Coordinates of C-alpha atoms in Angstrom, one line a residue:
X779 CA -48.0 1.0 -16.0
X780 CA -45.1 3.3 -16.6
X781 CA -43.3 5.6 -14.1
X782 CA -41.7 9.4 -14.5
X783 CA -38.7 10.4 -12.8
X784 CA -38.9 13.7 -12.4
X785 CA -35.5 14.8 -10.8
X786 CA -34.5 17.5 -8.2
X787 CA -37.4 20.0 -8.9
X788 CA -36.5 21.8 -6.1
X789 CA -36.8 25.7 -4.7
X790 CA -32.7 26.4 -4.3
X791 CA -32.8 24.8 -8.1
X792 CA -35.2 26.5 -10.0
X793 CA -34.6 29.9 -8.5
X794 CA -31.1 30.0 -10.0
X795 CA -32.7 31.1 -13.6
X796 CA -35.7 31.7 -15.3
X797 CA -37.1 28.1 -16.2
X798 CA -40.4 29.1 -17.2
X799 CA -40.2 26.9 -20.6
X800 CA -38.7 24.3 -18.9
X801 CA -41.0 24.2 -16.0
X802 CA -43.8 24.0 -18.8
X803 CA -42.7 21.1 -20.5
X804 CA -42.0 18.8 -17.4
X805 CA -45.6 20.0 -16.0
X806 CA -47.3 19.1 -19.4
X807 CA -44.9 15.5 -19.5
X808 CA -46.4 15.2 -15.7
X809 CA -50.0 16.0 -16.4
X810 CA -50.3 13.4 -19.1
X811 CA -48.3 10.9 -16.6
X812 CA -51.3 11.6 -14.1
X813 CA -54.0 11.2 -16.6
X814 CA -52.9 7.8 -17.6
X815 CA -52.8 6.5 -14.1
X816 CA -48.8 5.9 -14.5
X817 CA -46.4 6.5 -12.0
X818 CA -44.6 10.0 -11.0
X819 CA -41.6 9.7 -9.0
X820 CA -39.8 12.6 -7.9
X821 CA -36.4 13.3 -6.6
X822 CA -34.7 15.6 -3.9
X823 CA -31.3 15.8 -3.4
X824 CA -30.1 16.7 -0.2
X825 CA -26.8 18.6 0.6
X826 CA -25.0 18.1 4.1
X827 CA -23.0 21.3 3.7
X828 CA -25.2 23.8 5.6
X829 CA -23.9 26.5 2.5
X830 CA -25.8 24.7 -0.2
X831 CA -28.5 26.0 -2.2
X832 CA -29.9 22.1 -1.1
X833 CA -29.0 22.5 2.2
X834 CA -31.1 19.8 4.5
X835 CA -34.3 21.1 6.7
X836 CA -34.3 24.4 4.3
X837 CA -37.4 25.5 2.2
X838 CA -34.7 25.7 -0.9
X839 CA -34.3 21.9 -0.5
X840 CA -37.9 21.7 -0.7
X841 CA -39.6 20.1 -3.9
X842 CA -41.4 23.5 -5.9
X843 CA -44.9 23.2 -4.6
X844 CA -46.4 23.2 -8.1
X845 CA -44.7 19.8 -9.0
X846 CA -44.5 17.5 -5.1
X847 CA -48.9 17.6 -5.7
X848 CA -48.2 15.4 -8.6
X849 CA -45.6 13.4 -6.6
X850 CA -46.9 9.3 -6.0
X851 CA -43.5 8.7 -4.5
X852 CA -40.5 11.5 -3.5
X853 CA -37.0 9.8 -3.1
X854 CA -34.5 11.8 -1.1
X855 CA -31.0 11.5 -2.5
X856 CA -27.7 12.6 -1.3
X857 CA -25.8 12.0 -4.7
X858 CA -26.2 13.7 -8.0
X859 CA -27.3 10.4 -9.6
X860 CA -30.8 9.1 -9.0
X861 CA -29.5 5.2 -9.4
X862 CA -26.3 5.0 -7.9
X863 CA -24.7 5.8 -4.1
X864 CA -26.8 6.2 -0.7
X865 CA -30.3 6.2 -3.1
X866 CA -32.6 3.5 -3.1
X867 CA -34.9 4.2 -6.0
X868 CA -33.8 0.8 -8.0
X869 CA -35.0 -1.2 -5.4
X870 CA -38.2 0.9 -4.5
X871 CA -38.6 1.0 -8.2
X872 CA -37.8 -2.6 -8.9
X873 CA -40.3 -4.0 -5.7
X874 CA -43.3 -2.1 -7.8
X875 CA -41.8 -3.9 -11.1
X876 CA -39.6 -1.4 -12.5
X877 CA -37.1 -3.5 -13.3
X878 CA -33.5 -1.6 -14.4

């Protein structure tokens, strides 16, 4: 089995710009994820400064519907790195043997 991390897809994130061809790729990456049975982890970072376009308990800090369906695990994160600080994912990834 093999896992995705697909990071920070998020409303405050993706409305900054047009990322149409960028939305397509990732979705297409997903999709064959999905079809092979592999993993699809998905990220959210949270902000504590109520100002943020990731502000916590806001619908901008919420994962884009089109990509949390394809979510088999979200991680919540309050650090721009998905691996290091208050994030967990190692161990989650590493107690389904994911081992970094």
């Amino acid at each position: 089995m093999k896992a995705l991390l697909v990071l920070d897809m998020q409303n405050g994130i993706l409305e900054m710009k047009d990322f149409s061809e960028e939305r397509n790729k990732i979705k297409n990456i997903i999709k064959r994820f999905k079809d092979a049975k592999d993993l699809v982890v998905l990220t959210k970072h949270i902000d504590k400064d109520p100002n943020s376009p990731l502000a916590e308990n806001t619908e901008k800090s919420d994962i884009d519907k089109e990509f949390a369906q394809y979510a088999d695990l979200t991680i919540t994160k309050n650090t721009p790195s998905a691996f290091f600080g208050t994030t967990h994912i190692s161990h989650v990834l590493n107690k389904i043997h994911f081992n970094f």
